[in-house]
XYZ file of C-alpha atoms in Angstrom:
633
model
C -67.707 19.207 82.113
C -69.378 22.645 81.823
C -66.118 24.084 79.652
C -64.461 24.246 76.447
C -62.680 20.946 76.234
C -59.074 20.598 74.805
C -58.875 17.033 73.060
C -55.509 16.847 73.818
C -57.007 15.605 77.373
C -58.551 12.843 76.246
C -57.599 9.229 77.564
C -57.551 7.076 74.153
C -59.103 3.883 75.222
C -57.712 2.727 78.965
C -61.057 1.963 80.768
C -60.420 4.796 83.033
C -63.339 7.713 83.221
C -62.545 10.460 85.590
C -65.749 11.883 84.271
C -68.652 11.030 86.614
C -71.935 9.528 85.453
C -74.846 11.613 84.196
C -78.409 10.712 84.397
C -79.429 9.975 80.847
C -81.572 12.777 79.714
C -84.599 12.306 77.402
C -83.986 13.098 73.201
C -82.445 16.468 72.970
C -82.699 18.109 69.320
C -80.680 20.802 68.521
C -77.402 22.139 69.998
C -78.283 22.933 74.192
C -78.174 27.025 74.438
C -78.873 26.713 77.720
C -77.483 30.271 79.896
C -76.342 28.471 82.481
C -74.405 25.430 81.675
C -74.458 25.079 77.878
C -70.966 25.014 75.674
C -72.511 23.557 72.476
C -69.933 24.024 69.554
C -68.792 22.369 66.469
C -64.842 23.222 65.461
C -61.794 21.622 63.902
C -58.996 21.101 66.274
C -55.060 20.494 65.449
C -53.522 19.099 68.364
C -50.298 19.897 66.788
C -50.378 23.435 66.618
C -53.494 23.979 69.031
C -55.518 25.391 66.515
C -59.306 25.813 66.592
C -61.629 26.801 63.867
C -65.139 27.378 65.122
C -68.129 26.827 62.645
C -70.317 27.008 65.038
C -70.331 28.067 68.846
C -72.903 29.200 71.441
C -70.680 30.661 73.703
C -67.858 33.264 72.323
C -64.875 31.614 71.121
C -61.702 31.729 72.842
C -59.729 34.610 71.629
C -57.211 33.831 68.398
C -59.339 31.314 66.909
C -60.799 31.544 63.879
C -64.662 30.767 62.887
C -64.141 29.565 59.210
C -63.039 26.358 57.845
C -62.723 25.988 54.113
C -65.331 23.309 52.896
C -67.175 23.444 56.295
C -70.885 24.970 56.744
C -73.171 24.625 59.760
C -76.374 25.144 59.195
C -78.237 25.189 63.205
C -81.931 25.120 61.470
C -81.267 21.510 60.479
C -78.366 21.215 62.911
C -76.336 20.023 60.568
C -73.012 20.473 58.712
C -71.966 20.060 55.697
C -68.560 19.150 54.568
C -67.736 19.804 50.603
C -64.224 18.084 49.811
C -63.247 19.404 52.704
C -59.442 18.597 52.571
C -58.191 19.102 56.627
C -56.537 16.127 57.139
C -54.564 17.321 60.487
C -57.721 18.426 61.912
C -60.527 16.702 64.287
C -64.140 17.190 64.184
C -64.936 17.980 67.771
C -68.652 18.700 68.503
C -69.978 19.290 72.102
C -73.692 19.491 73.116
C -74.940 19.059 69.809
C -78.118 16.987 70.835
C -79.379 13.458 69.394
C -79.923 14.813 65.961
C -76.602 16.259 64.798
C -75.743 15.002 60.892
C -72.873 15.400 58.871
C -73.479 15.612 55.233
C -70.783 14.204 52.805
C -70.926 16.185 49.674
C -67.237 14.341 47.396
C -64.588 13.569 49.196
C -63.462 15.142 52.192
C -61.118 14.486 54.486
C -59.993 15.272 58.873
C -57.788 13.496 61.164
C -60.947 11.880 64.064
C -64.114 12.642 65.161
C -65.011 13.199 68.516
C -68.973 14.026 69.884
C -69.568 15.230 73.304
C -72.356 15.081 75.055
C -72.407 16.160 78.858
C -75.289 14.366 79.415
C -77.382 16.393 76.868
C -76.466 13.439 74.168
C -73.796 13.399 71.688
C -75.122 11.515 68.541
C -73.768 11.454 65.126
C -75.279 11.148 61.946
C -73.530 10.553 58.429
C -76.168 11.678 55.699
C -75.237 12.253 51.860
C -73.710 10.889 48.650
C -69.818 11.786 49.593
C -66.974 9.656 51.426
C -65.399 10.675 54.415
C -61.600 9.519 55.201
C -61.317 9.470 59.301
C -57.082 9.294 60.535
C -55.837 8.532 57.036
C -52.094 9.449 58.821
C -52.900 7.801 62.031
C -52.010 10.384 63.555
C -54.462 9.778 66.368
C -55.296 6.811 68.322
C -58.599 6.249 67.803
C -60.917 7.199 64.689
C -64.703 7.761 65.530
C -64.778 8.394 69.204
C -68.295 9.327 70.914
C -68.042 10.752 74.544
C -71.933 10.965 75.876
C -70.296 10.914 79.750
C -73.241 9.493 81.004
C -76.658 9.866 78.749
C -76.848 7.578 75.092
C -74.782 8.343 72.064
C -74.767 6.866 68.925
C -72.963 6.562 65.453
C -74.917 5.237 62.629
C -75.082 5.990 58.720
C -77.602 6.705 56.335
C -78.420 6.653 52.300
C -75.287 6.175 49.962
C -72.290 8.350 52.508
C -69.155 6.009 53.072
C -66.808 6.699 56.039
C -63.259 5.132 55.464
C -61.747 4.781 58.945
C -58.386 4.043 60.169
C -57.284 3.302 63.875
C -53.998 4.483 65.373
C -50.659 2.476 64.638
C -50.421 1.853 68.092
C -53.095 0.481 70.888
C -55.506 2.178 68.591
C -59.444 1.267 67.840
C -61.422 2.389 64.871
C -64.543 3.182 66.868
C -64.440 3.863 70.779
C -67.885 4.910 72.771
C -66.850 6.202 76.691
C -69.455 5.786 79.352
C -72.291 5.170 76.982
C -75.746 4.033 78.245
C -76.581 2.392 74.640
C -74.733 -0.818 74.665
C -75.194 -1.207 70.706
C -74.025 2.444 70.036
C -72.756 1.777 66.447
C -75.291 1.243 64.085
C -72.894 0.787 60.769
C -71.662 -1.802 58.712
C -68.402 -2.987 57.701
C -67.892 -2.811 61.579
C -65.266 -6.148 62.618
C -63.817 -6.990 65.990
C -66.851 -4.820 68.029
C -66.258 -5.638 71.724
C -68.509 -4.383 75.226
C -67.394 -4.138 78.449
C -68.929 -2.430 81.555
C -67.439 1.280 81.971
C -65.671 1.722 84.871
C -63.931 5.274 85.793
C -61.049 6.066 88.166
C -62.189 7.195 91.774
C -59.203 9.661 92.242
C -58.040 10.846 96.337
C -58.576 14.478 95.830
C -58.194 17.377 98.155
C -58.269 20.798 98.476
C -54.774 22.110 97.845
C -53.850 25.157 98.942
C -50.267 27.444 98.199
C -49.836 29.619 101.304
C -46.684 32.249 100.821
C -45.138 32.155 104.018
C -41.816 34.298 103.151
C -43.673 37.471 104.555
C -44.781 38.298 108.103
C -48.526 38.140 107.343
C -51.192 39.980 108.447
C -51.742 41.397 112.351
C -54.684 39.295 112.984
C -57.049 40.049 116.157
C -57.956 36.549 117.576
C -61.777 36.167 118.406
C -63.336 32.680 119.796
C -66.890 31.517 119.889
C -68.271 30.194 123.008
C -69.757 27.331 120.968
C -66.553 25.839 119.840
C -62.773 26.019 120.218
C -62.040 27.431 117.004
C -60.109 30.567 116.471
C -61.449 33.546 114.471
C -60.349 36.876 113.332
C -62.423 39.946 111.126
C -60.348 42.534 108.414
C -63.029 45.595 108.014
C -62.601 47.931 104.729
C -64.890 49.933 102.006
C -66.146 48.883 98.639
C -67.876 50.714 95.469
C -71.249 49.178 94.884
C -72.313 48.817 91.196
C -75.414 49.050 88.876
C -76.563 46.288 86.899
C -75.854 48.933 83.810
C -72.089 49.504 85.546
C -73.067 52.593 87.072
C -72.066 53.326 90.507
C -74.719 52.462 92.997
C -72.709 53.739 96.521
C -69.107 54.614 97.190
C -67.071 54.010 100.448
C -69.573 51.206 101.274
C -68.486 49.965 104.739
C -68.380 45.813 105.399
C -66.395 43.425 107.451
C -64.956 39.737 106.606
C -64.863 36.985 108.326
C -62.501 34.204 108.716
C -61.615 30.978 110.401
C -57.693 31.055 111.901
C -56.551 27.136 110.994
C -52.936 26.206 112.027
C -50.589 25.640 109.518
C -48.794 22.822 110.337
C -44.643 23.353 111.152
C -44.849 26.634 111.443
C -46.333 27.690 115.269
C -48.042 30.861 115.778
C -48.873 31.335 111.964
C -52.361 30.539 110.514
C -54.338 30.385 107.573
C -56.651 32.462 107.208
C -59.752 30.423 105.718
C -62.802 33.066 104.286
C -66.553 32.718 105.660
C -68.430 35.233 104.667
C -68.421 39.281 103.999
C -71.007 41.219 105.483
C -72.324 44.949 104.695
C -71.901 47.025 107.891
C -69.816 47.616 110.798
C -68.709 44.543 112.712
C -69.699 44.377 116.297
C -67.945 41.172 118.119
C -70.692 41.231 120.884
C -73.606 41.566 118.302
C -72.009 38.660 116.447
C -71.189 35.877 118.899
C -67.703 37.064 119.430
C -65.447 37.216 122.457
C -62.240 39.556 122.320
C -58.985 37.459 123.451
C -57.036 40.370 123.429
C -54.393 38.342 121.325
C -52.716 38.839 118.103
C -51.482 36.403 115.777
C -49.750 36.342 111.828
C -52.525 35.249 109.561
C -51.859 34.467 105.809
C -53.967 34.006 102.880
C -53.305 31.900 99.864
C -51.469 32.283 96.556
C -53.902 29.727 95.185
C -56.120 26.957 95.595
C -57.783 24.455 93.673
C -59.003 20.878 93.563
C -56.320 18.157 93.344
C -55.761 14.758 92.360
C -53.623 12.760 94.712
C -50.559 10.833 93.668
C -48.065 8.393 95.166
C -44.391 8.379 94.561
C -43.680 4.706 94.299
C -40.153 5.167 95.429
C -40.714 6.887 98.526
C -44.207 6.334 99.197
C -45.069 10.307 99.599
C -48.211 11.883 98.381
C -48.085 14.749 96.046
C -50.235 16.853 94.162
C -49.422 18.905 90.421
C -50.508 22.115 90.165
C -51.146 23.859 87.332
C -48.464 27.110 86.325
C -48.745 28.706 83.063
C -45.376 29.581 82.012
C -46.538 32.845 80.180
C -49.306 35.341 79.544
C -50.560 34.504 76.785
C -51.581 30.574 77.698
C -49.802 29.240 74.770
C -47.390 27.406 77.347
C -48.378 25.494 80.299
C -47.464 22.672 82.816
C -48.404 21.158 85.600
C -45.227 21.244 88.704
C -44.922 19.247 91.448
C -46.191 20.053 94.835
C -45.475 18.203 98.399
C -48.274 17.895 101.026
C -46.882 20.055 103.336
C -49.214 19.142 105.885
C -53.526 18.846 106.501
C -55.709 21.553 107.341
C -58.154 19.673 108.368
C -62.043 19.616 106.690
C -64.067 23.012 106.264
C -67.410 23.833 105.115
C -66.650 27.059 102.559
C -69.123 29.982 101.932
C -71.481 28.147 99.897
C -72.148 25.114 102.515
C -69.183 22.269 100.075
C -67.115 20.181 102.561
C -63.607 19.771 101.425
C -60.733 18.609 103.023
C -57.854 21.212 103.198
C -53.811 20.506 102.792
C -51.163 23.045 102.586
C -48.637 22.266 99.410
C -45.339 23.788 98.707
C -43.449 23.768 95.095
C -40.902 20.311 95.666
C -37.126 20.952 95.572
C -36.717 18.844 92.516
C -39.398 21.212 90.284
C -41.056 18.086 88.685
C -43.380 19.036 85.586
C -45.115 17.543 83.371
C -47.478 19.145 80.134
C -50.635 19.130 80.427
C -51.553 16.164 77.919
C -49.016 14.147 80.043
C -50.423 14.645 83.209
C -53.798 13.557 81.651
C -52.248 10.309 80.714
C -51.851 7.632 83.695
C -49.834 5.468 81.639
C -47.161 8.646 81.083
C -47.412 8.791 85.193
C -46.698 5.544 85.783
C -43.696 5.298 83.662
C -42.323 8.592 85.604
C -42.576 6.538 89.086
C -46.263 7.963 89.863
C -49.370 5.769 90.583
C -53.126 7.336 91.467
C -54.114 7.357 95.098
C -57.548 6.246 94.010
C -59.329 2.712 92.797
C -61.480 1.788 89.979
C -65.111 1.053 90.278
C -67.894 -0.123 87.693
C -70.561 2.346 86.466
C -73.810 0.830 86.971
C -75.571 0.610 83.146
C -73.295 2.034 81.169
C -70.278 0.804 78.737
C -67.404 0.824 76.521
C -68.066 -0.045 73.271
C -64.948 -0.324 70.848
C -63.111 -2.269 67.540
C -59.973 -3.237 67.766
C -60.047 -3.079 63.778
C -57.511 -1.538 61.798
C -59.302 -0.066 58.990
C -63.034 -0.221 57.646
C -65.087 0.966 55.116
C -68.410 1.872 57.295
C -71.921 2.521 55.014
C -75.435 1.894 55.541
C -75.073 -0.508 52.691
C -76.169 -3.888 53.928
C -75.079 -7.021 52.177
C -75.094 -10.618 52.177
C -71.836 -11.756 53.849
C -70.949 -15.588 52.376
C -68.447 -16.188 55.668
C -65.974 -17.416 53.585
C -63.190 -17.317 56.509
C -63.919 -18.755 59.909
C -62.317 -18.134 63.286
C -63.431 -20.654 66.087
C -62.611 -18.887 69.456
C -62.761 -20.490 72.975
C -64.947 -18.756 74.943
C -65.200 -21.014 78.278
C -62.515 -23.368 78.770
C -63.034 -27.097 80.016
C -62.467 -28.098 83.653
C -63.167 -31.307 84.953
C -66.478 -30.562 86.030
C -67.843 -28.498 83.285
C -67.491 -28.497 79.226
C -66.408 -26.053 77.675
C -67.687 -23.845 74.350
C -65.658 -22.952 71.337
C -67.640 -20.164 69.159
C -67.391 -19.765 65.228
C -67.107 -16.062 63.993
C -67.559 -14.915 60.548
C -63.850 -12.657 60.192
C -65.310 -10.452 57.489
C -68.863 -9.581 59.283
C -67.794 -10.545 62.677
C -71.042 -12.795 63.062
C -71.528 -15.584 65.554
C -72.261 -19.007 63.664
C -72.196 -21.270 65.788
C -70.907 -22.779 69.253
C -69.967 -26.373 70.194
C -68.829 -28.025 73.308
C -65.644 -28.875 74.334
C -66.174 -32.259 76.628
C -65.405 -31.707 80.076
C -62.022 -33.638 81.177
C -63.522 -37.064 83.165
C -60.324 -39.231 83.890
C -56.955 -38.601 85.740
C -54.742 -41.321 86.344
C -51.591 -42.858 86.721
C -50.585 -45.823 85.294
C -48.525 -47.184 87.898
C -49.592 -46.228 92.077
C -47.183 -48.335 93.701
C -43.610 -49.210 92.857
C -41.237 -52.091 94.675
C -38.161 -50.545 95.378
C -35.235 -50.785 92.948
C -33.157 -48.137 93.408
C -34.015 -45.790 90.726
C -36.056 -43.028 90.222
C -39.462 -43.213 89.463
C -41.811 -41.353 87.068
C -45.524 -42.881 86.618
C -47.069 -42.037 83.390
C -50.534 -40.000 83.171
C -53.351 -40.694 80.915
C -56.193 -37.755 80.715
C -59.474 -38.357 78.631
C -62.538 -36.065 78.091
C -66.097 -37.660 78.657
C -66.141 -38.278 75.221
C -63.143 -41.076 75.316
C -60.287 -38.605 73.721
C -56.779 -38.949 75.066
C -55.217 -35.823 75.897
C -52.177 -34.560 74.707
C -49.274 -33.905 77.040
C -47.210 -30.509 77.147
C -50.272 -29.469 74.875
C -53.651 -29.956 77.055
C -51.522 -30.724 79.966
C -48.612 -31.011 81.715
C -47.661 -32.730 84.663
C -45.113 -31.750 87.705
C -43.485 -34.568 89.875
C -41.950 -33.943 93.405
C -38.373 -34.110 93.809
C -36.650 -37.762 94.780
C -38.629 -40.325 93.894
C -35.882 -42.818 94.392
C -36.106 -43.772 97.934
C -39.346 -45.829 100.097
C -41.907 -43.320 100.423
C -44.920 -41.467 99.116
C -44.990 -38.621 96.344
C -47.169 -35.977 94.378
C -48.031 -35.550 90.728
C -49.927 -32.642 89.926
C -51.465 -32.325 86.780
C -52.380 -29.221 85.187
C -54.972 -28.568 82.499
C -53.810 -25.871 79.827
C -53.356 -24.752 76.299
C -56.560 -23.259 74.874
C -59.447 -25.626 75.361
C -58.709 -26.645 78.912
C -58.205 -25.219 82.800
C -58.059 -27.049 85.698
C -55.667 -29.433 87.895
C -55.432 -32.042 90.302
C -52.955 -34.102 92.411
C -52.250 -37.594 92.565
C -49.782 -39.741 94.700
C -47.838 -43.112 93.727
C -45.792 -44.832 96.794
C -42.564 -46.759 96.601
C -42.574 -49.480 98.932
C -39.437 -51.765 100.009
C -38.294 -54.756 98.526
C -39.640 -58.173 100.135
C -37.748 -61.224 101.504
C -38.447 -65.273 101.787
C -38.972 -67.607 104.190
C -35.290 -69.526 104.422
C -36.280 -72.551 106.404
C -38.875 -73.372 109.126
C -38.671 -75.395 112.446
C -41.323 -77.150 114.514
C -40.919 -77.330 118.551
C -43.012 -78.377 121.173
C -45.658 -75.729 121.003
C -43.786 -73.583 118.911
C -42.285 -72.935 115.676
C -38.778 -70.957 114.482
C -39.039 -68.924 111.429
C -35.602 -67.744 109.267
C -36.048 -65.499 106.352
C -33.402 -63.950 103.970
C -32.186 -60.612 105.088
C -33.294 -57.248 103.308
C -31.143 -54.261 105.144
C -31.692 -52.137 102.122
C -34.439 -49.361 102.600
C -36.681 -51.165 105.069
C -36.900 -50.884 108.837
C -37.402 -54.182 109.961
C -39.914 -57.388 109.269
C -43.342 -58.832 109.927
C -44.115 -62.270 110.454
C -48.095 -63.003 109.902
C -49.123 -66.612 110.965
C -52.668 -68.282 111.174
C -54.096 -71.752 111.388
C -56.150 -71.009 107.807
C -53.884 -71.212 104.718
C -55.695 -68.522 103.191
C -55.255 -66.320 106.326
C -58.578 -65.245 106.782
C -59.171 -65.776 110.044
C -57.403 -65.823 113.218
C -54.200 -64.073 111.834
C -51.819 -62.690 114.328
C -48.579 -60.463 113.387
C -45.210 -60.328 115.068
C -42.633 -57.431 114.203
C -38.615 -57.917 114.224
C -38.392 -54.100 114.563
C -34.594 -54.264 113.470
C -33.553 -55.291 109.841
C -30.329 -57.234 110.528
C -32.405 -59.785 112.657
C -33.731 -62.816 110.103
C -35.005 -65.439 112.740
C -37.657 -64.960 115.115
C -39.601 -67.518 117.100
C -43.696 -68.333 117.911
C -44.676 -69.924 121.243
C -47.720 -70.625 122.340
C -49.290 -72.604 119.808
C -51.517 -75.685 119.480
C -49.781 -78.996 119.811
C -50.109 -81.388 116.890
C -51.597 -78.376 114.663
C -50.435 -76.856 111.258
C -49.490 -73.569 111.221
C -49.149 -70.861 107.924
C -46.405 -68.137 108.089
C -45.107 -65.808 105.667
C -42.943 -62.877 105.771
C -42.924 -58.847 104.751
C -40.348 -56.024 105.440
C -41.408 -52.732 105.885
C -40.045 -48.860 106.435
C -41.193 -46.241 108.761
C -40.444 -42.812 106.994
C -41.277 -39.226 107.883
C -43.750 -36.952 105.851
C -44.999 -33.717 106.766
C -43.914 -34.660 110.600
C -45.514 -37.858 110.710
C -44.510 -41.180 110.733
C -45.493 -43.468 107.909
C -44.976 -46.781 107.343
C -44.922 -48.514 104.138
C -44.760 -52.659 103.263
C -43.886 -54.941 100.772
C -46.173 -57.604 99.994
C -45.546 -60.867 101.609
C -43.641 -63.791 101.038
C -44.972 -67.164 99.612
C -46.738 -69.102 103.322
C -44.674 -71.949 104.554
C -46.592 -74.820 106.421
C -45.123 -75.970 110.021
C -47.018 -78.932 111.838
C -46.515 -77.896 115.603
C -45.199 -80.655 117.707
């Protein structure tokens, strides 16, 4: 960001950077007064009013500001400044470009509303030095307290001798300390620091195009059409005079003859008008011939733009249209400002401008519904989303660098190390148990925030039911489950578990129970089935014949399909068995031929039910009856 920056624009703690990486630069001393790309300053900012006192700035400040803050002295030769009860509450330290060895010295009690360090890549480090206390958000006013914004290179926060800094996050989604895009993972080199957390940056990778505001209420410029034999573009030249200038602002040459160039690109709905896109302005008199050029001998209405600048790209959830907001300031003097709605009108297409960039090009023109939003709302993508906007563009993660923030609400931060006793404990679950793997549960100190210790939390080995087959009685059925750990501990249900039963569960047939792992120690699930099979019969009475034998059993017509006799010379029936079905359930008598004369024969009896699951048949059976003996005649 090679400008002055306007905190009011910055993002308080939603993992989005729309500022791109920055190689990290080796240690920088000193504020950067660099000609071509430095903006090192120190000031005091007051969102409320807009208000910015300057104690120190390389470039001029903006006009209206002031460069004097009571209690507030920069000295550059130590690059450092010292605050001496410096009472400014409503106001935020803002620093930009200061280098890696930029100190604040405390000197009593002073007091602001944040501090903010940023670096652009040429580091923005901060260094408390000093006897004195410093009281960061007291009001909490703003989100976040200590906020370092390296955008790319290392940063980092620490304090030295006896200086105390008594910091206080916002009352809302605030953090006490916040580091953006940092390449130092441990950024924050202070005690009295609870609830530190790292996570990998990651910043926003917006849609953007080149939006331009063409004013098409006129007739537009007489433009002679010119084509290239090389391509099928269209082309047209405006010729004119200039004054040429002295580096001292003398005048070099008056009446200086030169010729522009430009490219003729359709603008789409509107035939026969064009845009007239610049490539380059030449000294001399333009020669078509001499410069590639054929004549058409056509004329067409060419128009320039109002305005054109980069553009973020957003979609209206309703409607699904893209958009764009432009920037309007509402009066001269820049004290109001806001950003109004603009449709995509329709796409130039890509050009290469003077200086070799590659954009793609859309016409835009001020919606009907003049849609506008302030500047610090159309920073905010939560503000956009709640006004039916979302960002045509997708996060990614920044390779080696990170957010570093506390979630504390208040702390006293000091140099002062001491000898915490952990009096209070918080055991957190940091990897819950599945059924393959244990899980860990980790013991933090809650006044120093130190790991103590980790244990396991045994890895769930048995799911059961107690019951996987029912007889059927006409009721509904509901198995118990039992769920141990490897260690032998019953879990609790509705607390480590819970467990969901398909619907019936009445009738013959199979059915699910799926039990799911939950609560804090455990994650996981798995699925079990219990059947309900019919209800079995008896043998009634048994009959010998000549080579046969006539079976009668007690009739079962309720949930079952029909019957199967099972018969075999072995009373244990482990050999030779052979099966006959009675496919119908009203028949109860059946008869065997074809058997051994003068041999003893075992029968016994089963119903069964053919049901359909999932398409398929499936058959289920009770168990069998007590065996009869028949001696064949």
């Amino acid at each position: 960001m090679k400008h002055f920056r306007r905190l009011t624009f910055l993002l308080s703690f939603i993992f989005i950077l729309t500022v791109g990486g920055v190689a990290a630069m080796a240690a920088n001393n000193g504020p950067c007064e660099d000609e071509e790309w430095s903006f090192a300053y120190v000031e005091f900012y007051n969102p409320d009013n807009n208000e910015a006192i300057y104690v120190y700035s390389f470039r001029t400040p903006q006009a209206g500001t002031t460069t004097s803050a009571k209690g507030a002295v920069y000295d550059k030769s130590t690059n450092t400044l010292t605050l001496t009860n410096c009472n400014l509450p409503d106001y935020r330290v803002v620093t930009n470009m200061m280098g890696d060895d930029f100190k604040i010295k405390l000197v009593g009690t002073s007091h602001v509303s944040a501090l903010y360090a940023w670096g652009d890549g040429y580091g923005g480090s901060v260094e408390i030095v000093g006897d004195g206390k410093l009281y960061v958000n007291e009001k909490q006013k703003s989100t976040d307290a200590i906020v370092l914004q390296p955008e790319g290179t290392r940063s980092y926060f620490k304090i030295s001798g006896n200086a105390e800094v008594h910091a206080f996050a916002g009352k809302t989604d605030g953090n006490l300390v916040l580091a953006m895009n940092t390449t130092v993972a441990d950024c924050f080199a202070v005690n009295g620091l609870t609830g530190l957390q790292k996570t990998q940056a990651t910043r926003m990778n917006y849609e953007q195009i080149q939006s331009i505001e063409i004013d098409l209420s006129g007739e537009g410029d007489i433009c002679q059409v010119y084509k290239k034999a090389d391509d099928k573009k269209l082309y047209t030249v405006t010729e004119g005079v200039c004054t040429e200038y002295n580096p001292d602002g003398t005048i070099k040459a008056e009446n200086v003859r030169i010729y522009t160039e430009y490219e003729l690109m359709s603008i789409p709905g509107n035939d026969g008008k064009y845009y007239m896109h610049e490539l380059k302005t030449t000294e001399g008199t333009f020669n078509a011939e001499e410069c590639g050029y054929t004549d058409t001998q056509e004329s067409v209405a060419g128009y320039s733009f109002r305005s054109s600048s980069p553009a973020y790209v957003y979609i209206e959830e309703k409607t699904g249209d893209k958009c764009v907001f432009l920037y309007n300031s509402i009066d001269n003097n820049y004290k109001d400002y806001a950003y109004f709605k603009y449709d995509i009108a329709g796409v130039l297409g890509d050009v290469t401008d003077k200086y070799g960039n590659v954009s793609s090009y859309c016409m835009v023109e001020k919606s009907e519904d003049n849609v506008s939003f302030t500047r610090d709302q159309y920073y905010s993508n939560e503000y956009m989303l709640s006004q039916g906007y979302k960002v045509s563009g997708e996060l990614e993660y920044i390779q080696n660098t990170y957010v570093v923030y506390s979630n504390a609400a208040s702390g006293v931060l000091t140099a002062k190390t001491t000898v915490c006793k952990h009096a209070t404990k918080v055991n957190t679950v940091t990897t819950k148990a599945t059924m393959s793997k244990a899980g860990v549960i980790t013991t933090t100190c809650k006044s120093c925030g130190k790991k103590l210790s980790t244990s396991r939390i045994s890895k769930v080995s048995t799911i059961k039911l107690n019951t996987a087959s029912y007889v059927y009685n006409g009721k509904v059925r509901t198995p118990a489950v039992t769920v141990k750990d490897a260690a032998g501990n019953i879990l609790t249900k509705n607390k480590d578990y819970k467990a969901t039963y398909s619907a019936g569960r009445k009738n013959v047939g199979k059915y699910s129970v799926k039990v799911t792992l939950c609560g804090n120690k455990y994650k996981d699930s798995k699925t079990m089935y219990f059947t309900i099979n019919p209800k079995g019969t008896t043998i009634a009475a048994t009959a010998s014949g000549k080579g046969s034998m006539t079976v009668r059993w007690n009739k079962q017509m309720t949930q079952t399909t029909g019957y199967q006799l099972q018969y075999c010379a072995n009373k244990n029936f482990r050999s030779g068995t052979k099966v006959k079905t009675v496919s119908k359930n009203k028949t109860i008598r059946t008869s065997v031929k074809k058997l051994a004369s003068r041999k003893t024969y075992y029968v016994r009896v089963r119903t069964y039910k053919t049901v359909k699951i999932n398409g398929k048949s499936v058959t289920f059976y009770s168990a069998w009856s007590k065996a009869k003996s028949v001696k064949v005649k």
